[in-house]
mmCIF file with all atom_site columns, C-alpha atoms in Angstrom:
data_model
loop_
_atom_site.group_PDB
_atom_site.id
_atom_site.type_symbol
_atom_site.label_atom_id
_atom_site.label_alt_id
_atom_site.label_comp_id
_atom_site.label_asym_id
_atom_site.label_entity_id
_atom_site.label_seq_id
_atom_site.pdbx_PDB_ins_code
_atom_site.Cartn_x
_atom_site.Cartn_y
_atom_site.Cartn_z
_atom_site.occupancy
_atom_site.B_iso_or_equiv
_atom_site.pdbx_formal_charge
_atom_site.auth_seq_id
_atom_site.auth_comp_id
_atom_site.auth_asym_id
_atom_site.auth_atom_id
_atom_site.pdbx_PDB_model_num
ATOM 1   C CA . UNK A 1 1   ? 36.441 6.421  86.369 1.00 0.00 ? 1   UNK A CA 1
ATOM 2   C CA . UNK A 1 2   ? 39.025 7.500  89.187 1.00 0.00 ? 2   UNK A CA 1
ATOM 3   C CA . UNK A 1 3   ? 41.972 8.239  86.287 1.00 0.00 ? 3   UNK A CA 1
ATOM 4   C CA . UNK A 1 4   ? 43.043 12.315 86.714 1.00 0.00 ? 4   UNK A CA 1
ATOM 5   C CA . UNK A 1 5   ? 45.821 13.520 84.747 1.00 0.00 ? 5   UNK A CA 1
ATOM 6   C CA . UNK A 1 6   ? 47.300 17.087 84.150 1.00 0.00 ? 6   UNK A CA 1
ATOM 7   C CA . UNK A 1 7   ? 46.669 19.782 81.428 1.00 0.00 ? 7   UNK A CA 1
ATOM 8   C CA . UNK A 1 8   ? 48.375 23.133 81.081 1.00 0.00 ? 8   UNK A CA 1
ATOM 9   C CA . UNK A 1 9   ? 46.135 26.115 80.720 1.00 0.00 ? 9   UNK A CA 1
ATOM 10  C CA . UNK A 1 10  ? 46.367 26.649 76.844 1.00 0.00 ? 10  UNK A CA 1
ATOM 11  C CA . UNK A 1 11  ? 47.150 24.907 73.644 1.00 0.00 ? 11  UNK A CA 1
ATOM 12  C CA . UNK A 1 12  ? 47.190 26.237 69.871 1.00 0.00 ? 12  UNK A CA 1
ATOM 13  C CA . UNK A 1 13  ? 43.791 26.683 68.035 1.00 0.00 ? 13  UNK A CA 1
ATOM 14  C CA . UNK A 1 14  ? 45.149 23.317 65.426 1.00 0.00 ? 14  UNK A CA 1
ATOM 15  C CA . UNK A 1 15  ? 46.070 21.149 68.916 1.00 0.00 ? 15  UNK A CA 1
ATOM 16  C CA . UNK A 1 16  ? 41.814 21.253 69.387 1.00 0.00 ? 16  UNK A CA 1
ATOM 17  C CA . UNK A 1 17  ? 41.680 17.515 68.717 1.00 0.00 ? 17  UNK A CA 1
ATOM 18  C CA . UNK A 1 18  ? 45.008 17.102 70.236 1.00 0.00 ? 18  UNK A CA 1
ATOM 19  C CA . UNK A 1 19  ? 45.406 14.184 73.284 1.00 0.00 ? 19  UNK A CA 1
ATOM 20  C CA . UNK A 1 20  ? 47.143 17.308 75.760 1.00 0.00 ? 20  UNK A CA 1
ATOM 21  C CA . UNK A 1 21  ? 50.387 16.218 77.517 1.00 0.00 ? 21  UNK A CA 1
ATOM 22  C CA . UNK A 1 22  ? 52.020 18.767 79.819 1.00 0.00 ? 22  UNK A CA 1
ATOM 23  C CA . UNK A 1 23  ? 55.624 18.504 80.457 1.00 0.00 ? 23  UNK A CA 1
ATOM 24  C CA . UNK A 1 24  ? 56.298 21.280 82.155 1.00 0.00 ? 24  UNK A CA 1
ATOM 25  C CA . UNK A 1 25  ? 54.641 23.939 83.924 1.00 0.00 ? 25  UNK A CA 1
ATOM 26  C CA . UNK A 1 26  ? 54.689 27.876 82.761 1.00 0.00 ? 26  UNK A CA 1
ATOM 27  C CA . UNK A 1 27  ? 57.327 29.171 80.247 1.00 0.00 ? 27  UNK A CA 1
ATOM 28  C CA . UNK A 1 28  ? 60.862 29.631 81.594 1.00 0.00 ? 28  UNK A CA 1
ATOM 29  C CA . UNK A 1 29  ? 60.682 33.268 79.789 1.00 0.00 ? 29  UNK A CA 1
ATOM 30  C CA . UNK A 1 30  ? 57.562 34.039 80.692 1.00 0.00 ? 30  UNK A CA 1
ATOM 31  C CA . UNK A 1 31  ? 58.005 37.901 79.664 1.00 0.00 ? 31  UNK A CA 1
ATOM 32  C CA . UNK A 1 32  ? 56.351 38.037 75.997 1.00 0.00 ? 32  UNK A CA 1
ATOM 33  C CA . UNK A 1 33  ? 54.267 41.263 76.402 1.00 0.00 ? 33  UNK A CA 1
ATOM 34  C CA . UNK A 1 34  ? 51.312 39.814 74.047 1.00 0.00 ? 34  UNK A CA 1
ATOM 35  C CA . UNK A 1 35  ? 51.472 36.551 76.532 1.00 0.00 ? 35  UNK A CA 1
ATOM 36  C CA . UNK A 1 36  ? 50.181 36.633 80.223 1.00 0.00 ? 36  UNK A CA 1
ATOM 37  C CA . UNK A 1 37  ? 48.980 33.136 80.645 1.00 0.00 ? 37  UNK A CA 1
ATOM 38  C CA . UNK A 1 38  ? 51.514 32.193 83.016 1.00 0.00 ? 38  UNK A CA 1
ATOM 39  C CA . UNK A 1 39  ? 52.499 35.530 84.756 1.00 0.00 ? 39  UNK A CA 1
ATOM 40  C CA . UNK A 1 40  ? 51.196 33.953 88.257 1.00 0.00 ? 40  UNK A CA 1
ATOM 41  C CA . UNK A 1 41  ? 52.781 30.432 87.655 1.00 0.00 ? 41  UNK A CA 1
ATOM 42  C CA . UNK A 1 42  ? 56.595 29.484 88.266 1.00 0.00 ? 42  UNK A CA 1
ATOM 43  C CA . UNK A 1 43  ? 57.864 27.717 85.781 1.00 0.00 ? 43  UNK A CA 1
ATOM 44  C CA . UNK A 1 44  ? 59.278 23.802 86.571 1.00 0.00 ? 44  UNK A CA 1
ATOM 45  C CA . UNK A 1 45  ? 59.710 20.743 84.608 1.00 0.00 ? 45  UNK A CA 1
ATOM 46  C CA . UNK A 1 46  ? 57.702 18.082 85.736 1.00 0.00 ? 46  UNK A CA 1
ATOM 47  C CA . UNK A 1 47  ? 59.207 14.447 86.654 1.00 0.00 ? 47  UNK A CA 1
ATOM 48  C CA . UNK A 1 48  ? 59.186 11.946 83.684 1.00 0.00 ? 48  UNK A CA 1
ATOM 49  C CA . UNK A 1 49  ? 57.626 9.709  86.351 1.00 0.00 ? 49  UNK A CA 1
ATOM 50  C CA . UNK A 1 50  ? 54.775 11.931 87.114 1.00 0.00 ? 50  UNK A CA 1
ATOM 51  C CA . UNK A 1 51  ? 54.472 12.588 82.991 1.00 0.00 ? 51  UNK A CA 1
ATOM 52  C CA . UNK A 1 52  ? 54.381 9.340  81.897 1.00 0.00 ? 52  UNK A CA 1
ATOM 53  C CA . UNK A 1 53  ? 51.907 8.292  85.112 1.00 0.00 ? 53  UNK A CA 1
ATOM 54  C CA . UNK A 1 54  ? 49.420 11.070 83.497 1.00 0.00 ? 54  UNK A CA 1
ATOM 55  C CA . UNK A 1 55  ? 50.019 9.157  79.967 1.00 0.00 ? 55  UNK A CA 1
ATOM 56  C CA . UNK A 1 56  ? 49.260 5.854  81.632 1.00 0.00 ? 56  UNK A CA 1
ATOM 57  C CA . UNK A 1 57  ? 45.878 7.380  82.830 1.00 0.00 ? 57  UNK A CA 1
ATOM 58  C CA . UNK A 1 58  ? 45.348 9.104  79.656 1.00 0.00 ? 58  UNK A CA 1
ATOM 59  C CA . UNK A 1 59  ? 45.524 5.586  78.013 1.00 0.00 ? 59  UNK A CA 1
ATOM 60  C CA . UNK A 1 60  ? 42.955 3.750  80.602 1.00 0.00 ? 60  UNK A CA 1
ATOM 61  C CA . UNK A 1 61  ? 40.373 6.806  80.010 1.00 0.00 ? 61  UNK A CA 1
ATOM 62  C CA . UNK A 1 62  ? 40.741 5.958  76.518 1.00 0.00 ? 62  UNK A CA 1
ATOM 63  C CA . UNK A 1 63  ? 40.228 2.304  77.037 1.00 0.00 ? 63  UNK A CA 1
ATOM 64  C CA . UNK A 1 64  ? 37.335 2.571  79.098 1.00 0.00 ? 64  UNK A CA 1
ATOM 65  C CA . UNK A 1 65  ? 35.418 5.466  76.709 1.00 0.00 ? 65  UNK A CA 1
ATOM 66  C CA . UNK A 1 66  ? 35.784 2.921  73.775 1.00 0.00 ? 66  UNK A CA 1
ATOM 67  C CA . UNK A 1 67  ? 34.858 -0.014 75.455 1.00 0.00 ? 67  UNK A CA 1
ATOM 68  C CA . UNK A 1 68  ? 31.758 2.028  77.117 1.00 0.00 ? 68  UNK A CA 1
ATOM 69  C CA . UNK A 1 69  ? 30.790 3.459  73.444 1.00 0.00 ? 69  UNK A CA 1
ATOM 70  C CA . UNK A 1 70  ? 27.358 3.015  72.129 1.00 0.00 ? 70  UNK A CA 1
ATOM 71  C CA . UNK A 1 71  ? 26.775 0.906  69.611 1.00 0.00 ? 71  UNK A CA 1
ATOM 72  C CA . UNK A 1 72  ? 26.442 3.619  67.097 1.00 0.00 ? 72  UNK A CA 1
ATOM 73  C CA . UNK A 1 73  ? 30.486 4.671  68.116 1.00 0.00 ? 73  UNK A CA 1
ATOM 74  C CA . UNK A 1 74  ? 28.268 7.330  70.916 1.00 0.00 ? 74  UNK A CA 1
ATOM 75  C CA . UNK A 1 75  ? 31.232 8.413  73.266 1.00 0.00 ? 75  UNK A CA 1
ATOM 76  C CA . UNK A 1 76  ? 29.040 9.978  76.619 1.00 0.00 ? 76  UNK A CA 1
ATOM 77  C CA . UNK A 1 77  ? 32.122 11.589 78.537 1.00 0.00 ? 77  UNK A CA 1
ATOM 78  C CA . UNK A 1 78  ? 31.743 12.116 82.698 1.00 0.00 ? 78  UNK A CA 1
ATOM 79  C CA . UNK A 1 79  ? 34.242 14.450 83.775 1.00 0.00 ? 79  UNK A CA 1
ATOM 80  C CA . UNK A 1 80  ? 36.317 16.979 82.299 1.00 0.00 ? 80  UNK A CA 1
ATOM 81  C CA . UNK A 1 81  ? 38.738 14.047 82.030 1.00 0.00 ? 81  UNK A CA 1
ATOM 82  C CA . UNK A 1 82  ? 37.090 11.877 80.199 1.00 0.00 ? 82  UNK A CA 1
ATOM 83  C CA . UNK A 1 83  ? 35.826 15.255 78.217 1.00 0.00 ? 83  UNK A CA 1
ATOM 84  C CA . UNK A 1 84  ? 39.384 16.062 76.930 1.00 0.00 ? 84  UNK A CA 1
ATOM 85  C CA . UNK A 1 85  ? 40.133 12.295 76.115 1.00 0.00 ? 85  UNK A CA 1
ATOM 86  C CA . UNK A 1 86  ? 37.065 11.942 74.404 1.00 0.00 ? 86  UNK A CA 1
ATOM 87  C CA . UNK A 1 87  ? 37.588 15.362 72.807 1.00 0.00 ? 87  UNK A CA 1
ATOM 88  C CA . UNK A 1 88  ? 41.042 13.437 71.173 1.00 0.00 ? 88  UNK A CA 1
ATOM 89  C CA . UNK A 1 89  ? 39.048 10.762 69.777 1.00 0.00 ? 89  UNK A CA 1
ATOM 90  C CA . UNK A 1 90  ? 36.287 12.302 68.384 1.00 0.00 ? 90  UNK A CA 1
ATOM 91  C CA . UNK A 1 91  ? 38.811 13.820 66.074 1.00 0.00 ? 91  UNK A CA 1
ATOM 92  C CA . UNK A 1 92  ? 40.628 10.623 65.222 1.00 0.00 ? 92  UNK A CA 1
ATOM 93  C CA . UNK A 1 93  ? 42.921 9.969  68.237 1.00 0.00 ? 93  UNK A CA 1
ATOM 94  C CA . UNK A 1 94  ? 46.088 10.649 65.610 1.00 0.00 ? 94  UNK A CA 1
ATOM 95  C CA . UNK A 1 95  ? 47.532 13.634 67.751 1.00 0.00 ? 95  UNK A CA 1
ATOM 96  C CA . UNK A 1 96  ? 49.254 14.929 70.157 1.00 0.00 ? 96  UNK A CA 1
ATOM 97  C CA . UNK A 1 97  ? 50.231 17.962 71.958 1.00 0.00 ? 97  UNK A CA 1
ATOM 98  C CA . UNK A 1 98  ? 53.088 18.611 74.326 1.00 0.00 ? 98  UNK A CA 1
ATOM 99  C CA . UNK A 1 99  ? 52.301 21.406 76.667 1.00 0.00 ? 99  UNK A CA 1
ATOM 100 C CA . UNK A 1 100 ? 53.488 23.915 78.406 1.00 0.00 ? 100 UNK A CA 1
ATOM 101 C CA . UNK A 1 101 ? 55.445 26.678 77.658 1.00 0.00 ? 101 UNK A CA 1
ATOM 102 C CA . UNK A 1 102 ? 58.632 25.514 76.337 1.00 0.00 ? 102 UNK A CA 1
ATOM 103 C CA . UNK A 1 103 ? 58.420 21.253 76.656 1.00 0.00 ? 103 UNK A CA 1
ATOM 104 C CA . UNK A 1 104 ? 61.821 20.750 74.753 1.00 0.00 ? 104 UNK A CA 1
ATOM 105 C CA . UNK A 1 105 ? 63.484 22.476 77.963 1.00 0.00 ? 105 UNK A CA 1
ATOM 106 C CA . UNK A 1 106 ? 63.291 19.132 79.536 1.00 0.00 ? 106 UNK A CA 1
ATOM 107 C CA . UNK A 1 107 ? 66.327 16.819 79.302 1.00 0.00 ? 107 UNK A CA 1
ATOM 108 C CA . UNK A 1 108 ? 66.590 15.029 75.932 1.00 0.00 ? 108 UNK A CA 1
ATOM 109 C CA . UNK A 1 109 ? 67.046 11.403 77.829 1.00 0.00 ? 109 UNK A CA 1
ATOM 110 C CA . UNK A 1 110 ? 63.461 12.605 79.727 1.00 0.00 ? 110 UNK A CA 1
ATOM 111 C CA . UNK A 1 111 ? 61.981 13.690 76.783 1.00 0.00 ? 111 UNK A CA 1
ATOM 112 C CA . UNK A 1 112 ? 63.075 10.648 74.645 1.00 0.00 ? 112 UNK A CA 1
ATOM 113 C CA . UNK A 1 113 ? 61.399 8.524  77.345 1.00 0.00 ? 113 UNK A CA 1
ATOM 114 C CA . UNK A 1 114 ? 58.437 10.656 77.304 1.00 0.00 ? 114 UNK A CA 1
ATOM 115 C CA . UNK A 1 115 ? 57.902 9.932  73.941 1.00 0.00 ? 115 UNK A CA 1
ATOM 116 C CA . UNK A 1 116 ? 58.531 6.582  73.524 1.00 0.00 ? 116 UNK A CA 1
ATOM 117 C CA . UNK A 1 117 ? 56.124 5.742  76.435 1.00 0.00 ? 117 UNK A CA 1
ATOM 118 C CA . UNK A 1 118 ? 53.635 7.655  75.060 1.00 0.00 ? 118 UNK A CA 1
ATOM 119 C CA . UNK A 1 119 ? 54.062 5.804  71.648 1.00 0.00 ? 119 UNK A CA 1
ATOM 120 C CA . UNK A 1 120 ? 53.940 2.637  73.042 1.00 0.00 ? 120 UNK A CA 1
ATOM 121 C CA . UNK A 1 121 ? 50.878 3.551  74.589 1.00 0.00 ? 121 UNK A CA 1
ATOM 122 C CA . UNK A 1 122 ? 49.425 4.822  72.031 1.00 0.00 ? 122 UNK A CA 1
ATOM 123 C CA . UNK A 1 123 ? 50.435 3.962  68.579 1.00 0.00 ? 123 UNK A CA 1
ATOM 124 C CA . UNK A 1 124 ? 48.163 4.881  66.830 1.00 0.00 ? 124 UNK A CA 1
ATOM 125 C CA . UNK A 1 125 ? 48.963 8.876  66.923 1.00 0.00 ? 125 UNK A CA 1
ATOM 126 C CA . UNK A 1 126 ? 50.907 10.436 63.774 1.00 0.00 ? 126 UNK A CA 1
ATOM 127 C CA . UNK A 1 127 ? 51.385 13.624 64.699 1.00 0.00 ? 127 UNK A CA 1
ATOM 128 C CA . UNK A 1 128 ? 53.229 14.883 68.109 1.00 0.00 ? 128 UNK A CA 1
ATOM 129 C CA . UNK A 1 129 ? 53.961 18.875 68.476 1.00 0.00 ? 129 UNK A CA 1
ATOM 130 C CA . UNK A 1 130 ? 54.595 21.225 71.093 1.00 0.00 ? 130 UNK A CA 1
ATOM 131 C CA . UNK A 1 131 ? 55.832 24.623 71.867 1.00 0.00 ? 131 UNK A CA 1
ATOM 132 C CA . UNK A 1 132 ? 59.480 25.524 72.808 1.00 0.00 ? 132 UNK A CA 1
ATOM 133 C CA . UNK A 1 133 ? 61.900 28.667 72.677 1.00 0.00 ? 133 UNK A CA 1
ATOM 134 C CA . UNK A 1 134 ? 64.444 29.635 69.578 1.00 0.00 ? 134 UNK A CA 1
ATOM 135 C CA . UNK A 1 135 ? 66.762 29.755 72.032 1.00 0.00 ? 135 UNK A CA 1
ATOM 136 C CA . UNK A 1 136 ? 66.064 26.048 73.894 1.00 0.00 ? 136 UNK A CA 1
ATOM 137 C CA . UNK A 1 137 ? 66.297 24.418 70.417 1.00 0.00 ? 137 UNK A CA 1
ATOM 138 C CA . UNK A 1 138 ? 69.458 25.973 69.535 1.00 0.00 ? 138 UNK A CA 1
ATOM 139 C CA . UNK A 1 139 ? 70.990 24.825 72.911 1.00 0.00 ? 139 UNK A CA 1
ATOM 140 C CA . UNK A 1 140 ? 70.335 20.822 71.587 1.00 0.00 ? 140 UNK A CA 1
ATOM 141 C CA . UNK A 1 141 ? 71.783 18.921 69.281 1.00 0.00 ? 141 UNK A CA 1
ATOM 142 C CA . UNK A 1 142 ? 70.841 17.947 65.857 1.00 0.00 ? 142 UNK A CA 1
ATOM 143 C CA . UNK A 1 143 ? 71.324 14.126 67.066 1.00 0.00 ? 143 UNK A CA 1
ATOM 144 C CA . UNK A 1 144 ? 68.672 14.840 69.849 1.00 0.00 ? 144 UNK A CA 1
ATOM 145 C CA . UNK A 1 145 ? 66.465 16.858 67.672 1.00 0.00 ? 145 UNK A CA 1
ATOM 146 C CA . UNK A 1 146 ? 66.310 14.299 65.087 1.00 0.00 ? 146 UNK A CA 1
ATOM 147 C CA . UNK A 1 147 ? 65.464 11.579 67.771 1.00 0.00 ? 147 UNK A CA 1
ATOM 148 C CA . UNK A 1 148 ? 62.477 13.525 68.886 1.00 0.00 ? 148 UNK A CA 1
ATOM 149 C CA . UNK A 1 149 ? 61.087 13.713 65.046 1.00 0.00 ? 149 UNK A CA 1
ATOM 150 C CA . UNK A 1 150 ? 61.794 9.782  64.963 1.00 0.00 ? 150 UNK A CA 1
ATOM 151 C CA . UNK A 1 151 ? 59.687 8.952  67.755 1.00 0.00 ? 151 UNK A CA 1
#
């Protein structure tokens, strides 16, 4: 399987079953003292293209793991790809997690088409989360805040 995709460096201890899908890259504050995951990275918000391009190949690793399973359900993984796709699955498929630093700081419109892509592409997950700053969520509106929660 040729399909590569992005991942951030981190995601929370509950996102371990999690289908990972970075957004941006580092955290626009990037000065928490307890934090230095991203001290050598500049922060940037990555093109909804290129996002929803990693989704798409997400989605065909998916396809091909289940269609390759054993007969007993037996996912064999290749690459580290594969690895954190099949790592999703093995705990249901049902989430998702937004990464990097602060996703939200992407435009609403962007994000909005983020997530309905990835929907569409994968139905069957119930849960999306992610991290993002006080501060970012208190510069959007409730309007664009509840859209996020209704995809």
């Amino acid at each position: 399987m040729s399909d590569v995709f992005e991942t951030g460096p981190i995601r929370p201890p509950s996102e371990a079953g999690s289908y990972l899908i970075r957004l941006t890259r580092g955290c626009p504050w990037n000065r928490c003292k307890f934090c230095r995951t991203y001290r050598r990275h500049k922060y940037e918000i990555r093109g909804t293209e290129e996002v929803i391009a990693d989704i798409d190949a997400i989605a065909r690793i998916r396809d091909h793991l289940l269609e390759e399973a054993g007969p007993d359900g037996t996912i064999r993984p290749r690459d580290r790809y594969e690895w954190g796709v099949a790592n999703a699955l093995s705990t249901g498929g049902r989430t998702a997690f937004l990464q990097d630093g602060d996703s939200l700081s992407m435009k609403p419109p962007e994000v909005r088409k983020v997530l309905t892509h990835f929907k569409e592409r994968f139905p069957e997950v119930e849960r999306i989360t992610t991290y993002a700053r006080s501060r970012t969520l208190a510069n959007r509106k409730l309007d664009d805040l509840i859209s996020y929660r209704e995809l």
